[in-house]
Short mmCIF file of C-alpha atoms in Angstrom, two decimals:
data_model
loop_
_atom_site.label_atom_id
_atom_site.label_comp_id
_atom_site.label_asym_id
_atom_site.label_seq_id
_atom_site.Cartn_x
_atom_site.Cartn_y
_atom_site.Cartn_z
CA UNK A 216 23.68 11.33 17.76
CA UNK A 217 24.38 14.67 17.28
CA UNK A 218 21.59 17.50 17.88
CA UNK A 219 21.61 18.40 14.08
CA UNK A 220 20.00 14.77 13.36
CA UNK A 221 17.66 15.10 15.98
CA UNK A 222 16.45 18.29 14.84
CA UNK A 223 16.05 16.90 11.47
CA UNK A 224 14.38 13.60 12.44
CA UNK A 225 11.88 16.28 13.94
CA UNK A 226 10.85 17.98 11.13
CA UNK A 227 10.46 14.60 9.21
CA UNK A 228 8.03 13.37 11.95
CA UNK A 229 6.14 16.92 11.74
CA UNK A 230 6.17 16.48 7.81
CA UNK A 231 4.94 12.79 7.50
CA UNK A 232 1.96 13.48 9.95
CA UNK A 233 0.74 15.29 6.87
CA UNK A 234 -0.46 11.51 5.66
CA UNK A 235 -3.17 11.51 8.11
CA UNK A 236 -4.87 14.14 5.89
CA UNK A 237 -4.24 11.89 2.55
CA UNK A 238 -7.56 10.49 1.68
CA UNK A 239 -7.56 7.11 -0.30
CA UNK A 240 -10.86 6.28 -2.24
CA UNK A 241 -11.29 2.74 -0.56
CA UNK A 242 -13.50 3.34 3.09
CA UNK A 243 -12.75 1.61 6.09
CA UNK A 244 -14.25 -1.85 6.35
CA UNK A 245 -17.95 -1.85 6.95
CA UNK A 246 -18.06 1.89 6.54
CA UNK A 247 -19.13 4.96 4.39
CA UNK A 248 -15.53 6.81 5.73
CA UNK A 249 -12.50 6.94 3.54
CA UNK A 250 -9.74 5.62 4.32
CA UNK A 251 -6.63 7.84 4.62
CA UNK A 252 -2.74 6.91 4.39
CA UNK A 253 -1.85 6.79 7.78
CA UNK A 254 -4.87 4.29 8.35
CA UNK A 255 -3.98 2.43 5.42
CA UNK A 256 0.20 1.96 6.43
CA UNK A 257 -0.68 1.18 9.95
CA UNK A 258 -3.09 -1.81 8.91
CA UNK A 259 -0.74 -3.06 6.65
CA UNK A 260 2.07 -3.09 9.01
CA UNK A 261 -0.16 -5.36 11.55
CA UNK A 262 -1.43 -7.63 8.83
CA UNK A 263 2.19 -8.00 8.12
CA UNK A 264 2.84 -8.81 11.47
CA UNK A 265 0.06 -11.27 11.82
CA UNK A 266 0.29 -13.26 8.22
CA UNK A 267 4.39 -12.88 7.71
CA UNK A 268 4.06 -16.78 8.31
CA UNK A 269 2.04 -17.30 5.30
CA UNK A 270 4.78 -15.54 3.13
CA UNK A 271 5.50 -18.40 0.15
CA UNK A 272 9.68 -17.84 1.43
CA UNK A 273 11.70 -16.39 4.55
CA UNK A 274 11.26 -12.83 4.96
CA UNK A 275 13.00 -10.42 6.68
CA UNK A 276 9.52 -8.93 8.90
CA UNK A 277 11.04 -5.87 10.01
CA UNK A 278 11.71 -4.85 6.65
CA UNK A 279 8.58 -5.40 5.12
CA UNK A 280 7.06 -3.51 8.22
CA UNK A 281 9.59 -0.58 7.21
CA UNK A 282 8.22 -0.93 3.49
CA UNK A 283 4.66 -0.47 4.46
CA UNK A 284 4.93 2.01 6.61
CA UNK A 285 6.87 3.97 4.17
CA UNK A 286 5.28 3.47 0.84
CA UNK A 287 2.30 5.74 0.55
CA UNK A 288 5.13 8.86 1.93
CA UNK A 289 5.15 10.00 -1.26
CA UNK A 290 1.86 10.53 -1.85
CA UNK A 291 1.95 13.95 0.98
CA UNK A 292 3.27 15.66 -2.43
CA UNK A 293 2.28 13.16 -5.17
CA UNK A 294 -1.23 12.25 -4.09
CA UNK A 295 -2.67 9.03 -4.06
CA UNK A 296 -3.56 7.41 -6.99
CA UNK A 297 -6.70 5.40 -6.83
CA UNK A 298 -4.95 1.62 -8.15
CA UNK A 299 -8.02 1.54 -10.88
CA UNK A 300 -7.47 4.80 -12.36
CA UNK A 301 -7.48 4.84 -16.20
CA UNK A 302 -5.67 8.50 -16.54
CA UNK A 303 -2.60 8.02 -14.60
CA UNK A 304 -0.40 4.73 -14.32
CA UNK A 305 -0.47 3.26 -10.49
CA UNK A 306 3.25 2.92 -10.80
CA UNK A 307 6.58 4.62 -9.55
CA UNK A 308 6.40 8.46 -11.35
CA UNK A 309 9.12 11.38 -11.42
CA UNK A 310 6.43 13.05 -9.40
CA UNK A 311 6.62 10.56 -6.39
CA UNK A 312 10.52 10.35 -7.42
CA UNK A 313 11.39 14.10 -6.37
CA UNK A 314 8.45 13.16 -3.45
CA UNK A 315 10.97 10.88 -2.00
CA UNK A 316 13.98 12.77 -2.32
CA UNK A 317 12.14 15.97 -0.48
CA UNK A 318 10.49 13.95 2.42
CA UNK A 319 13.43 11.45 3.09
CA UNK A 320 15.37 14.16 2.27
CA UNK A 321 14.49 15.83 5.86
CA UNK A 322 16.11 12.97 7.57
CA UNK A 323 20.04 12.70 7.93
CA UNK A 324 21.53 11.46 5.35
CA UNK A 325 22.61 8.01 6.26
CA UNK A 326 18.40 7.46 7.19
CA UNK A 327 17.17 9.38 4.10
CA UNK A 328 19.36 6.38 1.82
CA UNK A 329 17.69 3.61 3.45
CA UNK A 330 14.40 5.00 3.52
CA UNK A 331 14.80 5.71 0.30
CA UNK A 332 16.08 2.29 -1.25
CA UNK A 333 13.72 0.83 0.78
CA UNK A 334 10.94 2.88 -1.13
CA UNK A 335 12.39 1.42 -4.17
CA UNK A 336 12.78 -2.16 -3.21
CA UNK A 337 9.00 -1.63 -2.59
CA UNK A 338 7.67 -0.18 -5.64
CA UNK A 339 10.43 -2.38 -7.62
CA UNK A 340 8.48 -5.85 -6.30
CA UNK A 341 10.92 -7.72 -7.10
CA UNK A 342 12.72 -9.02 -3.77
CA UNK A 343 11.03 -11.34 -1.48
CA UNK A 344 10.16 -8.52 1.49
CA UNK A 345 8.58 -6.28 -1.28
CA UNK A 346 6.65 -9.12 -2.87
CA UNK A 347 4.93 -9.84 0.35
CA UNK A 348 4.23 -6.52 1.43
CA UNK A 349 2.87 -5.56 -1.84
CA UNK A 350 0.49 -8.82 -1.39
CA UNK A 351 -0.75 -6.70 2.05
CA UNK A 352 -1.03 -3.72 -0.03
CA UNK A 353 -3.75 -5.45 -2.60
CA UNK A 354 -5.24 -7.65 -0.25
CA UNK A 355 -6.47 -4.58 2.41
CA UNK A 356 -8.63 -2.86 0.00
CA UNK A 357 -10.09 -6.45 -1.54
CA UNK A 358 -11.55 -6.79 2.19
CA UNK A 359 -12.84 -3.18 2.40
CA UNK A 360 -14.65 -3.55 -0.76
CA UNK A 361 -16.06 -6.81 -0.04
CA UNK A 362 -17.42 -5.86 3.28
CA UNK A 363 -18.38 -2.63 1.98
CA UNK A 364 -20.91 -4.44 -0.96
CA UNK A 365 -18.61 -3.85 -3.83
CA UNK A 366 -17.23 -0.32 -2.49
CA UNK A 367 -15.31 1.52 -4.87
CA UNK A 368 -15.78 -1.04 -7.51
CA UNK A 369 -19.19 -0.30 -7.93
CA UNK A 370 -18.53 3.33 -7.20
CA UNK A 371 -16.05 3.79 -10.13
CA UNK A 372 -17.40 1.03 -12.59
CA UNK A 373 -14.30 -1.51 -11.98
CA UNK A 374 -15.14 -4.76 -13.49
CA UNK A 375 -13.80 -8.24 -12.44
CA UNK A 376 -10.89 -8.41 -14.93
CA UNK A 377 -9.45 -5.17 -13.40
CA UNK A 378 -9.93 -6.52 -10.25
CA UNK A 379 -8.39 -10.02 -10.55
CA UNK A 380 -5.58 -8.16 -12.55
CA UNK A 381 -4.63 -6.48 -9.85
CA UNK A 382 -5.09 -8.58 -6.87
CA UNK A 383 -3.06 -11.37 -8.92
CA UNK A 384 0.14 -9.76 -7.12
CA UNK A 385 -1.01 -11.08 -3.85
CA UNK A 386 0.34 -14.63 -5.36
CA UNK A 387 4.17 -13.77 -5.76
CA UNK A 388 3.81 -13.15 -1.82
CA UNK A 389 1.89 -15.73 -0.39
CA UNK A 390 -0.10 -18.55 -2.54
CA UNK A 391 -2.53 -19.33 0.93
CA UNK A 392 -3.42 -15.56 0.57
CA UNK A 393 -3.85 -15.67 -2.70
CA UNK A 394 -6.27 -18.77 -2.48
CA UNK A 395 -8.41 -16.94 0.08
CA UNK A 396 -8.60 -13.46 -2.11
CA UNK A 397 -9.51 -15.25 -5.18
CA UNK A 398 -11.93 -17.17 -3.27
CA UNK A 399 -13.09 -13.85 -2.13
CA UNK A 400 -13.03 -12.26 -5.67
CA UNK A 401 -14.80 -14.91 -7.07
CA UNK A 402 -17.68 -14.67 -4.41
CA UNK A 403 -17.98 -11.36 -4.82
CA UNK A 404 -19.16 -12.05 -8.63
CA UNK A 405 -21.96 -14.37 -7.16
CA UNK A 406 -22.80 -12.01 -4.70
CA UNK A 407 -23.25 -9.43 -7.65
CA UNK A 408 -21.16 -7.01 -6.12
CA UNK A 409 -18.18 -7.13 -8.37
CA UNK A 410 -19.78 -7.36 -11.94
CA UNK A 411 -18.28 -9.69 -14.52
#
């Protein structure tokens, strides 16, 4: 590999440590801290590891591990975008669009394409490595807010339809998962920490 590419690869790994300082409104299990990206990604990635074999069809792990460490990137320029939010759409903007194209962008070119379509696969859902990781992705914070007595539900008025909305994604990646959160959801109403 030539020096050029290692010099960029550099300055990509310098530029994405900026996700450590993206804060995401969920907080860390059992705690009053927010969560930020980095956090968030790195969790993922291991519950990705450890659950792949509840996946509802073969997956490629290595790619979904790619996907979730990627997929928040964007958000060093486009923010994050609390999933609940009734201003701004949760889904793939021009903003987070030209957010890809600078960060990958750093990399060589050959690495900034398959970070890239791997982005896209992600926030497309539609392949069977994206629908799984983007079961992780709504299943994390449904365990922060349930251990956190209705967390940012409570915190930002979001009701059980918005909720079960949402987390109904988990089911195109894993139906056991699914079972479990909406078992969780569900208990949550009892508990009267996710009002109906």
């Amino acid at each position: 590999m030539e020096s050029t590419d290692l010099l960029k690869q550099i300055e990509f790994i310098k530029e994405v440590d900026k996700l450590k300082y993206i804060l995401r409104k969920t907080k860390l299990l059992n705690s009053d801290r927010n969560e930020n990206d980095a956090e968030h990604s790195w969790h993922l990635a291991l519950m990705a590891v450890v659950l792949a074999g509840h996946a509802n069809f073969p997956i490629d792990l290595l790619r979904v591990i790619k996907m979730l460490l990627i997929h928040d990137i964007v958000e060093i320029d486009a923010g994050d975008t609390f999933i609940y939010d009734t201003q701004k759409n949760h889904s793939n903007t021009e903003e987070e669009r030209k957010a890809a194209n600078r960060i990958f962008g750093l990399l060589p070119e050959d690495q900034a394409s398959e970070l890239i379509d791997i982005w896209e696969e992600f926030e497309e859902g539609q392949t069977n490595e994206a629908k799984f990781a983007r079961a992780m992705d709504r299943l994390e914070p449904l365990l922060q807010n349930t251990s956190n007595n209705g967390g940012t539900w409570n915190e930002f008025g979001v009701n059980y339809e918005k909720v079960y909305h949402k987390k109904q994604v988990i089911q195109h990646g894993s139906d056991s998962i699914w079972q479990y959160a909406e078992q969780l959801i569900n208990e949550s109403v009892e508990k009267g920490i996710l009002k109906k």
